[in-house]
Short mmCIF file of C-alpha atoms in Angstrom, two decimals:
data_model
loop_
_atom_site.label_atom_id
_atom_site.label_comp_id
_atom_site.label_asym_id
_atom_site.label_seq_id
_atom_site.Cartn_x
_atom_site.Cartn_y
_atom_site.Cartn_z
CA MET A 29 12.11 -32.54 -7.93
CA ALA A 30 11.43 -28.96 -8.96
CA GLU A 31 14.04 -26.43 -8.00
CA ASP A 32 13.55 -23.83 -5.30
CA ILE A 33 12.26 -20.66 -6.88
CA ILE A 34 12.50 -18.79 -3.59
CA ARG A 35 14.90 -19.58 -0.79
CA VAL A 36 15.15 -17.69 2.43
CA GLU A 37 18.21 -18.41 4.52
CA ASN A 38 18.68 -17.44 8.14
CA LEU A 39 16.82 -14.18 7.68
CA HIS A 40 16.86 -11.62 10.46
CA LYS A 41 15.15 -8.26 10.52
CA SER A 42 15.21 -5.70 13.29
CA PHE A 43 13.42 -2.40 13.40
CA VAL A 44 14.67 0.46 15.52
CA SER A 45 12.20 2.88 16.98
CA HIS A 46 12.56 5.18 19.97
CA ASN A 47 16.13 3.89 20.31
CA LYS A 48 14.74 0.43 20.96
CA SER A 49 15.52 -2.36 18.59
CA THR A 50 12.92 -5.04 18.00
CA GLU A 51 13.86 -8.21 16.18
CA VAL A 52 10.79 -8.98 14.09
CA LEU A 53 12.30 -11.90 12.21
CA GLN A 54 14.70 -14.16 14.08
CA GLY A 55 16.37 -16.51 11.66
CA ILE A 56 13.82 -17.59 9.06
CA ASP A 57 14.59 -20.44 6.68
CA LEU A 58 12.19 -21.51 4.01
CA SER A 59 12.15 -22.70 0.46
CA VAL A 60 9.37 -22.52 -2.09
CA LYS A 61 9.39 -24.75 -5.12
CA ALA A 62 8.25 -23.60 -8.53
CA GLY A 63 4.53 -24.16 -9.09
CA GLU A 64 3.64 -24.52 -5.42
CA ILE A 65 1.06 -22.63 -3.46
CA TYR A 66 2.93 -21.94 -0.28
CA GLY A 67 1.15 -20.64 2.77
CA ILE A 68 2.73 -18.64 5.54
CA ILE A 69 0.39 -18.35 8.47
CA GLY A 70 0.73 -16.62 11.79
CA LYS A 71 -1.06 -14.37 14.20
CA SER A 72 -0.87 -10.63 13.68
CA GLY A 73 2.48 -9.36 14.87
CA ALA A 74 4.18 -12.65 14.13
CA GLY A 75 6.29 -11.00 11.44
CA LYS A 76 4.67 -12.47 8.36
CA SER A 77 4.11 -9.15 6.57
CA THR A 78 7.74 -8.22 7.14
CA LEU A 79 8.79 -11.64 5.87
CA VAL A 80 6.88 -11.31 2.60
CA ARG A 81 8.34 -7.83 2.10
CA CYS A 82 11.81 -9.25 2.59
CA ILE A 83 11.10 -11.79 -0.14
CA ASN A 84 10.81 -9.01 -2.73
CA TYR A 85 13.19 -6.73 -0.84
CA LEU A 86 10.66 -4.00 -0.17
CA VAL A 87 12.12 -4.43 3.27
CA LYS A 88 15.84 -4.99 3.41
CA PRO A 89 16.79 -7.81 5.77
CA SER A 90 19.19 -7.05 8.61
CA SER A 91 21.04 -10.25 7.83
CA GLY A 92 20.53 -13.48 5.98
CA LYS A 93 19.77 -14.15 2.35
CA VAL A 94 16.84 -14.15 -0.02
CA LEU A 95 17.44 -16.08 -3.22
CA PHE A 96 15.17 -15.84 -6.24
CA GLU A 97 16.00 -18.55 -8.77
CA GLY A 98 19.38 -18.79 -7.16
CA THR A 99 20.12 -15.04 -7.32
CA ASP A 100 20.93 -13.37 -4.03
CA LEU A 101 18.70 -10.28 -4.01
CA GLY A 102 21.03 -8.58 -1.53
CA GLU A 103 23.71 -8.39 -4.19
CA LEU A 104 21.56 -6.64 -6.78
CA GLY A 105 21.54 -2.95 -7.61
CA SER A 106 18.23 -1.13 -7.70
CA ARG A 107 17.82 -1.58 -11.45
CA GLU A 108 18.40 -5.34 -11.33
CA LEU A 109 16.19 -5.59 -8.27
CA ASN A 110 13.38 -3.92 -10.21
CA GLN A 111 13.82 -6.50 -12.96
CA VAL A 112 13.42 -9.26 -10.41
CA ARG A 113 10.29 -7.54 -9.13
CA HIS A 114 8.78 -7.68 -12.61
CA GLN A 115 8.92 -11.45 -12.15
CA MET A 116 7.66 -11.42 -8.58
CA ALA A 117 4.36 -9.58 -8.36
CA MET A 118 2.46 -8.80 -5.21
CA ILE A 119 -1.14 -8.20 -4.14
CA PHE A 120 -2.25 -6.57 -0.93
CA GLN A 121 -4.96 -6.52 1.69
CA GLN A 122 -6.05 -3.02 0.69
CA PHE A 123 -5.64 -3.69 -3.05
CA ASN A 124 -3.51 -0.54 -3.49
CA LEU A 125 -4.83 0.39 -6.91
CA LEU A 126 -4.06 3.76 -8.43
CA MET A 127 -7.21 5.70 -7.58
CA GLN A 128 -6.90 8.14 -10.46
CA ARG A 129 -6.63 5.45 -13.12
CA ASN A 130 -9.39 3.23 -14.37
CA ALA A 131 -9.19 -0.56 -14.24
CA LEU A 132 -7.62 -0.90 -17.68
CA LYS A 133 -4.99 1.78 -17.01
CA ASN A 134 -4.17 0.21 -13.66
CA ILE A 135 -3.40 -3.05 -15.39
CA CYS A 136 -1.35 -1.17 -17.99
CA TYR A 137 0.86 0.38 -15.29
CA PRO A 138 3.42 -2.45 -14.97
CA LEU A 139 3.56 -2.61 -18.77
CA GLU A 140 4.15 1.13 -19.03
CA ILE A 141 7.09 0.99 -16.69
CA THR A 142 8.67 -1.79 -18.74
CA ARG A 143 8.05 0.26 -21.89
CA VAL A 144 5.66 -2.11 -23.62
CA PRO A 145 4.09 -0.28 -26.60
CA LYS A 146 0.72 1.27 -25.73
CA GLU A 147 -1.49 -0.74 -28.07
CA GLN A 148 0.14 -3.99 -27.10
CA ALA A 149 -0.22 -3.13 -23.41
CA LYS A 150 -3.88 -2.35 -23.86
CA GLN A 151 -4.49 -5.62 -25.61
CA ARG A 152 -2.73 -7.56 -22.87
CA ALA A 153 -4.70 -5.67 -20.22
CA MET A 154 -7.96 -6.61 -21.92
CA GLU A 155 -6.94 -10.28 -21.93
CA LEU A 156 -6.16 -10.09 -18.23
CA LEU A 157 -9.47 -8.38 -17.51
CA LYS A 158 -11.13 -11.33 -19.16
CA LEU A 159 -9.03 -13.78 -17.16
CA VAL A 160 -10.21 -12.25 -13.87
CA GLY A 161 -13.79 -11.91 -15.10
CA MET A 162 -13.83 -8.10 -15.17
CA GLU A 163 -13.92 -7.37 -18.90
CA THR A 164 -17.07 -5.30 -18.58
CA ARG A 165 -15.52 -2.91 -16.05
CA ALA A 166 -12.46 -1.83 -18.01
CA ASN A 167 -13.34 1.85 -17.72
CA ALA A 168 -14.43 1.78 -14.09
CA TYR A 169 -12.36 3.65 -11.52
CA PRO A 170 -11.40 1.81 -8.32
CA ALA A 171 -13.82 3.97 -6.32
CA GLU A 172 -16.66 2.49 -8.36
CA LEU A 173 -15.69 -1.11 -7.63
CA SER A 174 -16.38 -3.42 -4.70
CA GLY A 175 -13.58 -4.93 -2.64
CA GLY A 176 -13.63 -8.23 -4.49
CA GLN A 177 -13.64 -6.46 -7.85
CA LYS A 178 -10.71 -4.29 -6.79
CA GLN A 179 -8.75 -7.36 -5.78
CA ARG A 180 -9.50 -8.92 -9.17
CA ILE A 181 -8.10 -5.84 -10.88
CA ALA A 182 -5.09 -5.95 -8.56
CA ILE A 183 -4.53 -9.60 -9.49
CA ALA A 184 -4.78 -8.75 -13.19
CA ARG A 185 -2.30 -5.93 -12.66
CA ALA A 186 0.06 -8.25 -10.83
CA LEU A 187 -0.10 -10.75 -13.69
CA ALA A 188 0.52 -8.16 -16.39
CA SER A 189 4.30 -8.49 -16.32
CA ASN A 190 4.08 -12.30 -16.65
CA PRO A 191 5.54 -12.95 -13.22
CA LYS A 192 6.79 -16.31 -12.04
CA VAL A 193 5.74 -15.67 -8.48
CA LEU A 194 2.71 -13.99 -6.96
CA LEU A 195 3.04 -12.83 -3.37
CA CYS A 196 -0.30 -12.39 -1.61
CA ASP A 197 -0.19 -10.31 1.56
CA GLU A 198 -3.47 -10.93 3.41
CA ALA A 199 -5.15 -10.65 0.03
CA THR A 200 -8.57 -11.74 1.28
CA SER A 201 -8.52 -10.31 4.79
CA ALA A 202 -10.59 -7.27 3.84
CA LEU A 203 -13.20 -9.33 1.99
CA ASP A 204 -16.37 -11.10 3.11
CA PRO A 205 -16.36 -14.94 3.19
CA GLU A 206 -18.20 -15.32 -0.11
CA THR A 207 -15.86 -12.98 -1.96
CA THR A 208 -12.87 -14.55 -0.23
CA LYS A 209 -13.90 -17.88 -1.65
CA SER A 210 -14.16 -16.57 -5.19
CA ILE A 211 -10.78 -14.82 -4.97
CA LEU A 212 -9.17 -18.00 -3.63
CA GLU A 213 -10.70 -19.91 -6.52
CA LEU A 214 -9.26 -17.38 -8.91
CA LEU A 215 -5.82 -17.75 -7.33
CA ARG A 216 -5.98 -21.52 -7.54
CA ASP A 217 -7.04 -21.20 -11.15
CA ILE A 218 -4.10 -18.94 -11.91
CA ASN A 219 -1.74 -21.41 -10.28
CA HIS A 220 -3.15 -24.28 -12.32
CA LYS A 221 -3.52 -22.51 -15.66
CA LEU A 222 -0.44 -20.31 -15.68
CA GLY A 223 1.80 -22.34 -13.39
CA ILE A 224 2.59 -19.29 -11.30
CA THR A 225 4.08 -20.00 -7.90
CA ILE A 226 1.96 -18.39 -5.20
CA VAL A 227 3.05 -17.40 -1.72
CA VAL A 228 0.12 -16.69 0.55
CA ILE A 229 0.46 -14.71 3.76
CA THR A 230 -2.53 -14.95 6.03
CA HIS A 231 -3.75 -15.22 9.59
CA GLU A 232 -6.72 -17.36 8.51
CA MET A 233 -6.39 -21.13 8.63
CA ALA A 234 -9.35 -21.41 6.25
CA VAL A 235 -7.36 -19.67 3.50
CA ILE A 236 -4.46 -22.08 3.91
CA GLU A 237 -6.76 -25.08 3.92
CA GLU A 238 -8.51 -23.89 0.80
CA LEU A 239 -5.43 -23.07 -1.17
CA CYS A 240 -2.08 -24.33 -0.03
CA SER A 241 -0.13 -27.52 -0.45
CA LYS A 242 2.76 -26.37 1.70
CA VAL A 243 2.63 -24.32 4.82
CA ALA A 244 4.97 -22.59 7.22
CA ILE A 245 3.73 -21.51 10.60
CA ILE A 246 5.37 -18.38 11.85
CA SER A 247 5.26 -17.41 15.48
CA ASP A 248 7.21 -14.68 17.27
CA GLY A 249 9.49 -14.12 14.32
CA LYS A 250 10.44 -17.76 13.91
CA ILE A 251 9.16 -20.63 11.78
CA ALA A 252 7.51 -22.89 14.31
CA GLU A 253 6.85 -25.63 11.81
CA SER A 254 6.75 -26.11 8.06
CA GLY A 255 6.05 -28.80 5.53
CA ASP A 256 3.18 -30.47 3.69
CA MET A 257 -0.17 -29.02 4.55
CA ALA A 258 -1.82 -32.41 5.12
CA GLN A 259 1.05 -33.61 7.27
CA ILE A 260 1.01 -30.59 9.52
CA PHE A 261 -2.74 -30.59 9.73
CA MET A 262 -2.80 -34.19 10.87
CA HIS A 263 0.25 -34.16 13.11
CA PRO A 264 0.98 -30.65 14.33
CA GLN A 265 4.19 -30.70 16.34
CA SER A 266 4.35 -27.15 17.61
CA GLU A 267 2.13 -25.30 20.00
CA ALA A 268 1.69 -22.55 17.39
CA ALA A 269 0.41 -25.06 14.84
CA ARG A 270 -1.98 -26.64 17.31
CA GLN A 271 -3.38 -23.27 18.21
CA LEU A 272 -4.06 -22.48 14.56
CA ILE A 273 -5.57 -25.82 13.64
CA PHE A 274 -7.50 -25.94 16.82
CA PRO A 275 -8.27 -22.37 17.74
CA ASN A 276 -11.09 -22.92 20.22
CA ARG A 277 -9.34 -25.39 22.44
CA LYS A 278 -8.85 -22.88 25.20
CA SER A 279 -12.56 -22.25 25.49
CA ILE A 280 -13.27 -25.31 27.65
CA PRO A 281 -11.38 -24.48 30.81
CA GLU A 282 -13.88 -26.16 33.15
CA MET A 283 -12.77 -29.57 31.82
CA ARG A 284 -9.14 -29.05 32.80
CA SER A 285 -8.68 -32.02 35.06
CA ARG A 286 -9.86 -34.65 32.57
CA ARG A 287 -8.13 -36.62 29.90
CA TYR A 288 -8.51 -35.70 26.21
CA CYS A 289 -7.41 -37.22 22.95
CA ARG A 290 -7.26 -35.72 19.53
CA ILE A 291 -7.88 -38.35 16.90
CA VAL A 292 -7.32 -37.84 13.22
CA PHE A 293 -8.54 -40.15 10.49
CA ASP A 294 -7.96 -40.20 6.79
CA GLY A 295 -10.59 -40.59 4.08
CA ARG A 296 -10.83 -44.34 4.43
CA SER A 297 -11.51 -44.67 8.12
CA SER A 298 -13.82 -41.71 8.38
CA PHE A 299 -16.47 -43.83 6.74
CA GLU A 300 -16.31 -46.34 9.59
CA PRO A 301 -18.24 -45.52 12.77
CA VAL A 302 -15.07 -46.06 14.77
CA VAL A 303 -15.99 -44.05 17.81
CA ALA A 304 -19.47 -45.50 18.04
CA ASN A 305 -18.09 -49.03 17.71
CA MET A 306 -15.55 -48.33 20.41
CA VAL A 307 -18.22 -47.08 22.76
CA LEU A 308 -20.29 -50.19 22.11
CA ASP A 309 -17.29 -52.51 22.54
CA PHE A 310 -16.18 -50.95 25.80
CA GLY A 311 -19.59 -50.19 27.16
CA GLN A 312 -18.13 -46.86 28.31
CA ALA A 313 -19.08 -43.42 27.08
CA VAL A 314 -16.67 -40.95 25.58
CA ASN A 315 -17.48 -37.29 25.28
CA ILE A 316 -16.99 -35.71 21.85
CA MET A 317 -15.60 -32.27 22.54
CA PHE A 318 -14.89 -31.22 19.00
CA ALA A 319 -15.38 -32.76 15.61
CA ASP A 320 -14.64 -31.50 12.17
CA THR A 321 -14.13 -32.97 8.74
CA ARG A 322 -12.58 -31.11 5.90
CA ASN A 323 -11.50 -31.55 2.37
CA LEU A 324 -7.73 -31.47 2.19
CA ASP A 325 -6.08 -31.85 -1.17
CA GLY A 326 -8.97 -33.98 -2.40
CA MET A 327 -8.82 -36.20 0.64
CA ALA A 328 -11.45 -36.20 3.33
CA VAL A 329 -9.80 -35.63 6.66
CA GLY A 330 -11.59 -35.61 9.96
CA GLN A 331 -10.48 -34.82 13.41
CA MET A 332 -12.15 -35.14 16.77
CA VAL A 333 -11.33 -34.46 20.31
CA ILE A 334 -12.80 -36.94 22.68
CA GLN A 335 -12.86 -36.95 26.40
CA LEU A 336 -11.88 -40.38 27.68
CA PRO A 337 -13.38 -42.12 30.69
CA ASP A 338 -11.85 -41.28 34.07
CA ASN A 339 -10.67 -44.81 34.59
CA PRO A 340 -7.05 -44.67 33.39
CA GLU A 341 -6.94 -48.29 32.40
CA VAL A 342 -10.00 -47.97 30.16
CA ALA A 343 -8.60 -44.80 28.72
CA LEU A 344 -5.33 -46.49 27.80
CA ARG A 345 -7.15 -49.42 26.25
CA MET A 346 -9.28 -47.07 24.20
CA ILE A 347 -6.16 -45.36 22.87
CA ALA A 348 -4.75 -48.75 21.94
CA TYR A 349 -8.06 -49.67 20.30
CA LEU A 350 -7.98 -46.55 18.14
CA ARG A 351 -4.34 -47.03 17.18
CA ASP A 352 -5.20 -50.57 16.24
CA LYS A 353 -7.71 -49.10 13.77
CA GLN A 354 -4.86 -47.15 12.10
CA ILE A 355 -6.05 -43.90 13.54
CA SER A 356 -3.58 -41.36 14.77
CA VAL A 357 -4.20 -40.63 18.43
CA GLU A 358 -2.60 -37.89 20.35
CA GLU A 359 -3.19 -37.09 23.97
CA VAL A 360 -4.03 -33.47 24.36
CA SER A 361 -2.79 -33.16 27.85
CA ASP A 362 -1.11 -29.79 27.94
CA HIS A 363 -4.15 -28.10 29.39
CA ALA A 364 -4.83 -30.94 31.80
CA MET B 6 -13.99 58.29 -17.75
CA HIS B 7 -12.43 56.51 -20.67
CA ASP B 8 -8.98 57.09 -19.17
CA LEU B 9 -10.11 55.66 -15.90
CA ILE B 10 -11.41 52.48 -17.50
CA LEU B 11 -8.12 52.16 -19.33
CA LEU B 12 -6.30 52.62 -16.04
CA PHE B 13 -8.21 49.79 -14.44
CA LEU B 14 -7.81 47.53 -17.43
CA GLU B 15 -4.06 48.11 -17.61
CA ASN B 16 -3.56 47.51 -13.92
CA THR B 17 -5.80 44.45 -13.89
CA ARG B 18 -3.74 43.11 -16.76
CA ASP B 19 -0.53 43.88 -14.84
CA SER B 20 -1.82 42.18 -11.73
CA ILE B 21 -2.81 39.06 -13.60
CA TYR B 22 0.43 39.13 -15.58
CA MET B 23 2.57 39.40 -12.44
CA THR B 24 0.60 36.74 -10.65
CA VAL B 25 0.50 34.21 -13.42
CA VAL B 26 4.09 34.65 -14.58
CA SER B 27 5.54 34.57 -11.07
CA THR B 28 3.38 31.59 -10.13
CA LEU B 29 4.59 29.72 -13.19
CA ILE B 30 8.23 30.50 -12.50
CA ALA B 31 7.74 29.75 -8.81
CA TYR B 32 6.32 26.34 -9.74
CA VAL B 33 9.33 25.64 -11.94
CA ILE B 34 11.40 26.00 -8.76
CA GLY B 35 8.88 24.96 -6.12
CA LEU B 36 7.51 21.81 -7.72
CA PRO B 37 10.86 19.97 -7.95
CA LEU B 38 11.76 21.33 -4.52
CA GLY B 39 8.52 19.98 -3.05
CA ILE B 40 9.08 16.62 -4.74
CA LEU B 41 12.61 16.51 -3.35
CA LEU B 42 11.33 17.30 0.13
CA VAL B 43 8.98 14.32 0.01
CA VAL B 44 11.26 11.90 -1.78
CA THR B 45 14.31 12.53 0.43
CA ALA B 46 12.37 12.49 3.70
CA ALA B 47 13.10 9.70 6.16
CA ASP B 48 9.92 7.89 5.07
CA GLY B 49 10.38 8.83 1.41
CA ILE B 50 11.29 6.60 -1.51
CA ARG B 51 14.91 7.84 -1.54
CA PRO B 52 15.75 8.97 1.98
CA LEU B 53 18.63 11.46 2.02
CA ARG B 54 18.77 12.91 5.47
CA ALA B 55 21.32 15.67 4.93
CA LEU B 56 19.81 17.04 1.72
CA ASN B 57 16.35 16.96 3.22
CA LYS B 58 17.48 18.93 6.26
CA VAL B 59 19.27 21.56 4.17
CA LEU B 60 16.33 22.03 1.80
CA GLY B 61 13.88 22.19 4.67
CA ALA B 62 15.95 24.81 6.46
CA LEU B 63 16.29 26.90 3.28
CA VAL B 64 12.56 26.79 2.64
CA ASN B 65 11.80 27.77 6.21
CA LEU B 66 14.28 30.61 6.09
CA LEU B 67 12.75 32.15 2.97
CA ARG B 68 9.23 31.59 4.22
CA SER B 69 9.87 33.36 7.50
CA PHE B 70 10.61 36.68 5.76
CA PRO B 71 7.60 39.01 5.75
CA PHE B 72 6.99 39.75 2.07
CA LEU B 73 7.50 43.50 2.36
CA ILE B 74 10.86 43.04 4.07
CA LEU B 75 11.84 40.54 1.40
CA LEU B 76 10.97 43.10 -1.28
CA PHE B 77 13.56 45.50 0.17
CA VAL B 78 16.14 42.90 1.11
CA ILE B 79 16.38 41.43 -2.35
CA SER B 80 16.14 44.71 -4.27
CA PRO B 81 19.86 44.60 -5.25
CA PHE B 82 19.26 41.15 -6.67
CA THR B 83 16.12 42.39 -8.43
CA ARG B 84 18.07 45.23 -10.00
CA LEU B 85 20.67 42.74 -11.16
CA VAL B 86 18.06 40.53 -12.81
CA VAL B 87 15.66 42.99 -14.43
CA GLY B 88 17.57 46.27 -14.21
CA THR B 89 15.01 48.10 -12.04
CA THR B 90 13.19 47.78 -8.72
CA LEU B 91 9.98 49.33 -10.01
CA GLY B 92 7.07 47.95 -12.00
CA PRO B 93 5.63 44.51 -12.68
CA ASN B 94 8.84 42.78 -13.79
CA ALA B 95 10.68 43.84 -10.66
CA THR B 96 7.79 42.61 -8.57
CA ILE B 97 7.88 39.25 -10.32
CA VAL B 98 11.42 38.64 -9.08
CA ALA B 99 10.38 39.20 -5.48
CA LEU B 100 7.19 37.22 -5.92
CA VAL B 101 9.09 34.24 -7.25
CA VAL B 102 11.54 34.31 -4.36
CA ALA B 103 8.68 34.53 -1.88
CA ALA B 104 6.38 32.04 -3.59
CA ALA B 105 8.75 29.24 -4.57
CA PRO B 106 9.36 27.98 -1.01
CA PHE B 107 5.69 28.42 -0.22
CA ILE B 108 4.78 26.36 -3.28
CA ALA B 109 7.37 23.76 -2.34
CA ARG B 110 5.56 23.24 0.96
CA MET B 111 2.18 23.10 -0.79
CA VAL B 112 3.46 20.50 -3.24
CA GLU B 113 5.01 18.59 -0.36
CA SER B 114 1.71 18.44 1.48
CA SER B 115 -0.18 17.37 -1.66
CA LEU B 116 2.25 14.56 -2.38
CA ARG B 117 2.11 13.39 1.22
CA GLU B 118 -1.60 12.72 0.73
CA VAL B 119 -0.79 9.88 -1.66
CA ASP B 120 -1.41 6.55 0.05
CA GLY B 121 1.93 5.04 1.05
CA ASN B 122 0.54 1.58 0.29
CA VAL B 123 -0.03 2.55 -3.33
CA ILE B 124 3.57 3.72 -3.56
CA GLU B 125 4.65 0.44 -2.01
CA ALA B 126 2.61 -1.41 -4.64
CA ALA B 127 4.37 0.57 -7.38
CA GLN B 128 7.71 -0.36 -5.83
CA SER B 129 6.69 -4.00 -5.70
CA MET B 130 6.05 -3.83 -9.45
CA GLY B 131 9.62 -2.70 -10.02
CA SER B 132 9.10 1.02 -10.63
CA SER B 133 12.10 3.30 -10.57
CA SER B 134 11.97 6.34 -8.29
CA LEU B 135 11.40 8.62 -11.27
CA GLN B 136 8.52 6.44 -12.47
CA ILE B 137 6.97 6.56 -9.02
CA ILE B 138 7.19 10.35 -8.99
CA MET B 139 5.90 10.85 -12.53
CA LYS B 140 3.35 8.05 -12.79
CA VAL B 141 2.16 7.60 -9.24
CA MET B 142 2.79 10.51 -6.89
CA LEU B 143 2.00 13.40 -9.22
CA PRO B 144 -1.05 11.92 -11.02
CA GLU B 145 -2.51 10.49 -7.82
CA SER B 146 -2.29 13.85 -6.09
CA ARG B 147 -3.31 15.96 -9.07
CA SER B 148 -6.55 17.26 -7.56
CA SER B 149 -4.81 18.35 -4.42
CA LEU B 150 -2.04 19.93 -6.50
CA ILE B 151 -4.60 21.91 -8.50
CA LEU B 152 -6.43 23.09 -5.40
CA ASN B 153 -3.15 24.16 -3.87
CA ALA B 154 -2.19 25.90 -7.11
CA ALA B 155 -5.37 27.97 -6.84
CA ILE B 156 -4.44 28.88 -3.28
CA ALA B 157 -0.92 29.72 -4.43
CA LEU B 158 -2.25 31.95 -7.21
CA THR B 159 -4.52 33.90 -4.89
CA THR B 160 -1.81 34.25 -2.27
CA ILE B 161 0.64 35.50 -4.87
CA LEU B 162 -1.99 37.93 -6.17
CA GLY B 163 -2.22 39.24 -2.63
CA TYR B 164 1.57 39.60 -2.41
CA SER B 165 1.61 41.37 -5.77
CA ALA B 166 -0.88 43.91 -4.46
CA MET B 167 1.37 44.47 -1.45
CA ALA B 168 4.18 45.34 -3.82
CA GLY B 169 2.12 48.39 -4.74
CA ILE B 170 3.71 50.02 -1.69
CA VAL B 171 7.04 50.16 -3.52
CA GLY B 172 5.54 50.96 -6.92
CA GLY B 173 5.25 47.39 -8.03
CA GLY B 174 2.46 48.03 -10.55
CA GLY B 175 -0.93 46.38 -10.80
CA LEU B 176 -4.18 46.85 -8.88
CA GLY B 177 -2.50 47.09 -5.49
CA ASP B 178 -0.28 49.88 -6.76
CA LEU B 179 -3.34 51.63 -8.20
CA ALA B 180 -5.24 51.34 -4.94
CA ILE B 181 -2.35 52.78 -2.96
CA ARG B 182 -1.42 55.55 -5.38
CA TYR B 183 -4.88 56.85 -6.20
CA GLY B 184 -6.88 55.71 -3.23
CA TYR B 185 -4.55 55.89 -0.28
CA TYR B 186 -2.15 58.70 -1.21
CA ARG B 187 -4.63 60.90 -3.16
CA TYR B 188 -7.73 60.13 -1.15
CA GLN B 189 -9.65 58.86 -4.20
CA TYR B 190 -11.31 56.17 -2.19
CA ASN B 191 -13.65 55.14 -5.03
CA ILE B 192 -10.70 54.04 -7.09
CA MET B 193 -9.30 52.17 -4.13
CA TYR B 194 -12.57 50.33 -3.58
CA ILE B 195 -12.92 49.42 -7.24
CA ALA B 196 -9.33 48.14 -7.29
CA VAL B 197 -9.98 46.06 -4.20
CA PHE B 198 -13.23 44.81 -5.70
CA LEU B 199 -11.38 43.73 -8.84
CA LEU B 200 -8.82 41.89 -6.72
CA VAL B 201 -11.64 40.08 -4.90
CA LEU B 202 -13.17 39.18 -8.25
CA ILE B 203 -9.93 37.73 -9.58
CA VAL B 204 -9.47 35.68 -6.40
CA GLU B 205 -13.02 34.34 -6.71
CA VAL B 206 -12.55 33.36 -10.32
CA MET B 207 -9.19 31.66 -9.74
CA GLN B 208 -10.45 29.80 -6.69
CA GLY B 209 -13.60 28.77 -8.54
CA ILE B 210 -11.74 27.43 -11.53
CA GLY B 211 -9.32 25.58 -9.26
CA LEU B 212 -12.12 23.96 -7.29
CA MET B 213 -13.99 22.97 -10.41
CA LEU B 214 -10.96 21.43 -12.08
CA ALA B 215 -9.92 19.60 -8.94
CA LYS B 216 -13.35 18.10 -8.55
CA LYS B 217 -13.70 17.18 -12.18
CA LEU B 218 -10.34 15.44 -12.27
CA ASP B 219 -10.68 13.54 -9.01
CA LYS B 220 -11.79 9.97 -9.71
CA ARG B 221 -12.15 9.00 -6.08
CA LEU B 222 -15.81 10.17 -6.20
#
């Protein structure tokens, strides 16, 4: 088992404004293993941006620990902390490039501050430009680049110091879906090719699905749930997780009094017409409220919400029928 | 006629000399002061509440003096530094004292224009505070700094002309001595015209440089 490259232990952070203290993070624990792509997802205001800034100590926690490769960042002086930051790069929603430097010089910045000789830095920057597919725009200034191109330069800049970890703070939230996809591909590529651990902060489930193997769901300053992406996707335990996986559930209020089931099947059973067979066997209709199949970690995963017949006995037998077919069935009754 | 031209040339030279030299010296004091004001502010990269308050109060104090009053108030100090209270060099002392806090505020406002997110990015890359100042804050705000330097120059030129009242030398002195006291209004108008011309040129160069160097399009 790979060791934890990042560990967060019982992290609290409060901000004081207008003499009122708000606890943004309320005891966060998480651990990221080397080589993982770890997603942290939550709604805006959940505290995820503060959390990621605590990981590289841009924001100092009120209490609790952040360990990078076993080193407690809270015990480091500013010089040592800066050395850690050379190994833990970050990209941002708004790219945050230096506007008065061209692409090449932006990528050279982290090398300049670690006193890499100029020629060597330039050579490395050119390599990185190639890696992110921007070698033809070396002399372009950020103002001349599109959002996706700026993020590519920002990624190249982040990689310049050969970091072990890349923190992504809503890195695709300012981009259109097409560009988002290409940036996510680039990030996955970087993870595969360079073995860099990636921590992704986002409010978009699609980003997590596309990229992450592990996920933590943050809600109201606490981790509601964390673990393997596939596991959480198939069996969400917390309300916060269900809301994220299943965002439109609340849009069918007129069906409140009925009985619903969420069924999840893995790649194997999604090829069987299970629901159709069930309907034929029982001679009773079910109403498909929601259906979706996705590619998760190379495995086809489908989920459906079906409305069961009003007859409780039939409903129970249908649930048993589905379970018998090795399908995970969960009654979605909290809005009933 | 020849004498008159010489008179104008000499005084134009004095005006420019006073303005440029005092602006340069004032920047030597005002630039670090402005940087300190930004860096030590509560939202700065090295918040130091007490120092920030003291510097801010000092700057405000000096800035609240009307320039003419300042000229008189600091004349003992001027005498101590340059040995006289008359002429261009004496004026430079007063100009520096008046301009440095003004420049500090100009620098402060320029540096505040730098996107805080970019500074945060530099911090995330492990930059020291000095690196952030030298490689991020100053270069990123360079166009604004240049524009403000042009404003500072023209303001200081204006102050230097005011010093003509106490025999400070330069075009302002000329305008007051010949034009105002001796009723040679033509000389006064020409002196004023020359001052306007210098302001135009300085402002124009400043604008041009700022635009040329700004890569934000």
